[in-house]
Every structure is written in C-alpha cells, then in structure tokens.
JSON list of C-alpha atoms in Angstrom, two decimals:
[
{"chain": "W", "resi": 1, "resn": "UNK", "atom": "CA", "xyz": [-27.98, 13.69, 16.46]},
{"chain": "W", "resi": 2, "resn": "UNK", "atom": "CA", "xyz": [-27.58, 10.65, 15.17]},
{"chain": "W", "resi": 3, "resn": "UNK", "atom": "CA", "xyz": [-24.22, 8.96, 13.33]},
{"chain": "W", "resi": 4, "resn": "UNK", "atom": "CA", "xyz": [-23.99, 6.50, 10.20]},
{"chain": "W", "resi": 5, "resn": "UNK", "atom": "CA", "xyz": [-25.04, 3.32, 12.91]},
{"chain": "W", "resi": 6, "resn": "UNK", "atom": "CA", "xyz": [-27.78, 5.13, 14.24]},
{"chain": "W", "resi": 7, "resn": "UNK", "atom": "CA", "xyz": [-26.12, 5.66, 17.62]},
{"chain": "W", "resi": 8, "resn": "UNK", "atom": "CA", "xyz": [-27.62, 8.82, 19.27]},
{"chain": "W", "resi": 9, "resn": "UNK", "atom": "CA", "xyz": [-25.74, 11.68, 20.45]},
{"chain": "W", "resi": 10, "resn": "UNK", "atom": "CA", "xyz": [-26.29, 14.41, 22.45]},
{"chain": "W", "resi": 11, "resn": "UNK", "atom": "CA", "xyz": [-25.40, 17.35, 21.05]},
{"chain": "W", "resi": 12, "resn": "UNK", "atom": "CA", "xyz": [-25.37, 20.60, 23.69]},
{"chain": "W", "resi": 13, "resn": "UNK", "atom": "CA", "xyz": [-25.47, 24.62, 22.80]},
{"chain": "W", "resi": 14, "resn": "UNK", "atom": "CA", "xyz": [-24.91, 26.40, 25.88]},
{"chain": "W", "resi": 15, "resn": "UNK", "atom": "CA", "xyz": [-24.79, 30.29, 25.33]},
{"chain": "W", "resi": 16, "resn": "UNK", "atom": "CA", "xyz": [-23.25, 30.62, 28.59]},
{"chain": "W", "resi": 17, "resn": "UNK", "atom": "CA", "xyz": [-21.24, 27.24, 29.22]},
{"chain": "W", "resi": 18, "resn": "UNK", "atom": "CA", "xyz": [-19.23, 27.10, 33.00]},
{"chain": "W", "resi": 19, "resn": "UNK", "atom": "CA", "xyz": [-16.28, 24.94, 33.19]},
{"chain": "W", "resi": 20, "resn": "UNK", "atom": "CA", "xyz": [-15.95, 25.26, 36.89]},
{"chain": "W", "resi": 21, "resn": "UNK", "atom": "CA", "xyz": [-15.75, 22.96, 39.49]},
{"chain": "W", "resi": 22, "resn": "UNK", "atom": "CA", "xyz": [-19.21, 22.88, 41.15]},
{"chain": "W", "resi": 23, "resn": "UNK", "atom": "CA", "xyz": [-19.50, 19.27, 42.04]},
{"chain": "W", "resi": 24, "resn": "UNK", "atom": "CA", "xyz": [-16.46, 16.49, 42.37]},
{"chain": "W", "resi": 25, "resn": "UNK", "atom": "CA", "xyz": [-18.38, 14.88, 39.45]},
{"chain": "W", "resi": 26, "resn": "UNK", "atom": "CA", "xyz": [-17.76, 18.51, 36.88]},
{"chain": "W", "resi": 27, "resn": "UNK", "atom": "CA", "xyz": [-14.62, 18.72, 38.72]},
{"chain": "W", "resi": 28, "resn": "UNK", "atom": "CA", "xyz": [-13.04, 15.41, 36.77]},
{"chain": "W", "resi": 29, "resn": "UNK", "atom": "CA", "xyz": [-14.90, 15.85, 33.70]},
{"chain": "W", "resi": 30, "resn": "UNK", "atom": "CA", "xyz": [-14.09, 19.39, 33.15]},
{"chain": "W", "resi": 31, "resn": "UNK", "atom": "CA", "xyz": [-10.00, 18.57, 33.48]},
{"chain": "W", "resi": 32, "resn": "UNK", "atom": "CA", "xyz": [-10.79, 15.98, 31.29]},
{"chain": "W", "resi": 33, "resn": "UNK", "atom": "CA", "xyz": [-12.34, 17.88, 28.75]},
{"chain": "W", "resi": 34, "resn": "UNK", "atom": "CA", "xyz": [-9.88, 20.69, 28.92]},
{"chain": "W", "resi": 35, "resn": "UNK", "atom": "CA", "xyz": [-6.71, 18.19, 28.38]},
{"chain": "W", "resi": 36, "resn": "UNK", "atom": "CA", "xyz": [-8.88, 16.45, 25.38]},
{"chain": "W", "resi": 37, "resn": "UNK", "atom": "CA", "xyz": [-9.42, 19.95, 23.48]},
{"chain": "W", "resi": 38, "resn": "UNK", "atom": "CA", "xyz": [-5.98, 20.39, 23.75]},
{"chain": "W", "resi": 39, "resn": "UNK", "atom": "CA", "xyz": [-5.80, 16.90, 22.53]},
{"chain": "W", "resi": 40, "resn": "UNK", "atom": "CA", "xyz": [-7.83, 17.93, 19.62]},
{"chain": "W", "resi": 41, "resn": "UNK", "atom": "CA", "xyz": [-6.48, 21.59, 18.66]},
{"chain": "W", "resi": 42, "resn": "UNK", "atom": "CA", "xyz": [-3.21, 21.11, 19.28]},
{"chain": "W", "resi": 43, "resn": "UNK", "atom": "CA", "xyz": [-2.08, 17.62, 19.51]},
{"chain": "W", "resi": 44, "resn": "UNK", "atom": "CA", "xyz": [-4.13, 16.46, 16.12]},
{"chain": "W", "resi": 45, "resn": "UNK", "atom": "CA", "xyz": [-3.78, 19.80, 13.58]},
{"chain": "W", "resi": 46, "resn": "UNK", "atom": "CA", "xyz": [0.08, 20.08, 13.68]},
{"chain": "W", "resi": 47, "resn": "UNK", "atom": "CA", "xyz": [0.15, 15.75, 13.65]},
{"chain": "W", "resi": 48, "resn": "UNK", "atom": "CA", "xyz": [1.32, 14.47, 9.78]},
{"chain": "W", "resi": 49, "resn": "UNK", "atom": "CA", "xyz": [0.15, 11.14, 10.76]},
{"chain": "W", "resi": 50, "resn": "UNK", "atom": "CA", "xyz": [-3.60, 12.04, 11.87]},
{"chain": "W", "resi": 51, "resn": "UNK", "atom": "CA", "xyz": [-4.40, 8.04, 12.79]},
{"chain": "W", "resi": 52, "resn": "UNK", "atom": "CA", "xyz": [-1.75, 7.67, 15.32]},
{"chain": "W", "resi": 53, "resn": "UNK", "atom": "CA", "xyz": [-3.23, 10.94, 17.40]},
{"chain": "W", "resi": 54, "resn": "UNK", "atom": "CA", "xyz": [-4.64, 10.60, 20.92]},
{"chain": "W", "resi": 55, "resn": "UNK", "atom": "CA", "xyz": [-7.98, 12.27, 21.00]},
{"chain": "W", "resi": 56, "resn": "UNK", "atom": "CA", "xyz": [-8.73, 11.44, 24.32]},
{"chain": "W", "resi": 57, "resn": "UNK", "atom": "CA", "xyz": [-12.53, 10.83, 24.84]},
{"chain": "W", "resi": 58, "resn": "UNK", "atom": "CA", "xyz": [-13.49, 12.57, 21.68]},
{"chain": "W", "resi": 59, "resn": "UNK", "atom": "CA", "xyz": [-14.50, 10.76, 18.68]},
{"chain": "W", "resi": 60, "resn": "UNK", "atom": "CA", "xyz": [-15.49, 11.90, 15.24]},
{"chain": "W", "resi": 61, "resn": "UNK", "atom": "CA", "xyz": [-18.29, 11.04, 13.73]},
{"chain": "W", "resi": 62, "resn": "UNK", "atom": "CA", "xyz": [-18.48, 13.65, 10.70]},
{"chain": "W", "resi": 63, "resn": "UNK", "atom": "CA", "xyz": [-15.94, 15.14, 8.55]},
{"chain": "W", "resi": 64, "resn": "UNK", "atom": "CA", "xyz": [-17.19, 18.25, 6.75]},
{"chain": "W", "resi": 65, "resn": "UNK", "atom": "CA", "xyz": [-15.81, 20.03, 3.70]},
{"chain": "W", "resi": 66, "resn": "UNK", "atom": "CA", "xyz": [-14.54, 22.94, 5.75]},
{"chain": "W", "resi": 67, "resn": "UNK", "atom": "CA", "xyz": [-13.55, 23.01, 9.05]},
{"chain": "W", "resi": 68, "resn": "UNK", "atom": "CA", "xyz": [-15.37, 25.63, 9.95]},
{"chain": "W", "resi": 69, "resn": "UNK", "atom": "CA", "xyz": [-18.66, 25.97, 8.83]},
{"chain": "W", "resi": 70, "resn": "UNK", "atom": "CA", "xyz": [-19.86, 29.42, 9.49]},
{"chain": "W", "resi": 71, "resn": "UNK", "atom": "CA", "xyz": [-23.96, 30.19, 9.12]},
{"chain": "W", "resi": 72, "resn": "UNK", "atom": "CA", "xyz": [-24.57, 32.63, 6.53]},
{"chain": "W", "resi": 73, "resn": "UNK", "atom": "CA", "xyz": [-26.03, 34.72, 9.38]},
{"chain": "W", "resi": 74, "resn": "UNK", "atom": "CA", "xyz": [-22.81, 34.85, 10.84]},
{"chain": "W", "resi": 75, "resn": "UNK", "atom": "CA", "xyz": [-21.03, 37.07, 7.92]},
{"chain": "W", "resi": 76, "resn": "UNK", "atom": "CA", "xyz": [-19.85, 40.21, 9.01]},
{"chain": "W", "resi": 77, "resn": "UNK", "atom": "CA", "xyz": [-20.21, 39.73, 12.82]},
{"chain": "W", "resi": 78, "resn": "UNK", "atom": "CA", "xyz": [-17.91, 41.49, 15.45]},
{"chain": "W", "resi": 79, "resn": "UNK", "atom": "CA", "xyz": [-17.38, 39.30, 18.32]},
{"chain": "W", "resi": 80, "resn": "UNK", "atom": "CA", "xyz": [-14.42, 40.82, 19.49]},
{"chain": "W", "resi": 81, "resn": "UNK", "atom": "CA", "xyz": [-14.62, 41.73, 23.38]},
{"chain": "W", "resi": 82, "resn": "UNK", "atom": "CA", "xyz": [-12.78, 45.17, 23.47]},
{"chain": "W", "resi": 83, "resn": "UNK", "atom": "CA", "xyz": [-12.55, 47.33, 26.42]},
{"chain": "W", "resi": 84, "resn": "UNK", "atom": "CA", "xyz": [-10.91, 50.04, 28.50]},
{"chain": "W", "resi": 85, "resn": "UNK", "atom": "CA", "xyz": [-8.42, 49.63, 31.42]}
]
C-alpha cells in the first residue's frame, strides 16, 4: 500500500498470525506490538485530546468514515467460538 507521499507499506493478512516467541528477534517485537495495541485501543479511544496520545510505533496513515469497515460479505457471519466443557 502506498500513503499520500508515496511511501510504501507493507500491509500483512495472516489467517493464522503467532505472537510467540520463536526467535529473540519476534520475542522484542511481539512485546512491543502487544504494549502498542494497547497503546492504540485503549490508551487513544477513551483520550479527549487525541494529539497528545502515545501510539507507540504505530502511525496512521488513513482515516476512514467508519471505524470499522466491514465487507459486505461479512454480513450475517457467526464468528463466535462456542464450546463445551
């Protein structure tokens, strides 16, 4: 993908991501990426003052109408896990 300067991104789908530890380079970028989304979720929706919040390593690059954009595909999907003890 590529923002309003032209500056590529890499944009990954994973359908089965890991966020485990398997090398001592995943190991810091996976607590990194866990304390940013926190960052993000927590930290920046209840913030008034949305300029002043630490997003850690994550930077926007597109604001959309909604916040979550869901593919008309998507309607009407279950993807609740539910199962028996």
């Amino acid at each position: 993908m590529l923002d309003d300067n032209l500056t590529p991104w890499l944009i990954e789908i994973n359908s089965s991501p890991a966020m485990d530890y398997s090398t001592t380079v995943t190991k810091v970028l996976v607590k990194q990426v866990l304390a940013d989304c926190i960052k993000v979720l927590v930290d920046f929706k209840l913030s008034r003052k949305k300029s002043q919040v630490d997003t850690g390593n994550f930077t926007c690059i597109h604001k959309s109408k909604f916040a979550n954009e869901r593919p008309m595909h998507s309607v009407g999907l279950n993807l609740m896990c539910e199962g028996k003890a």
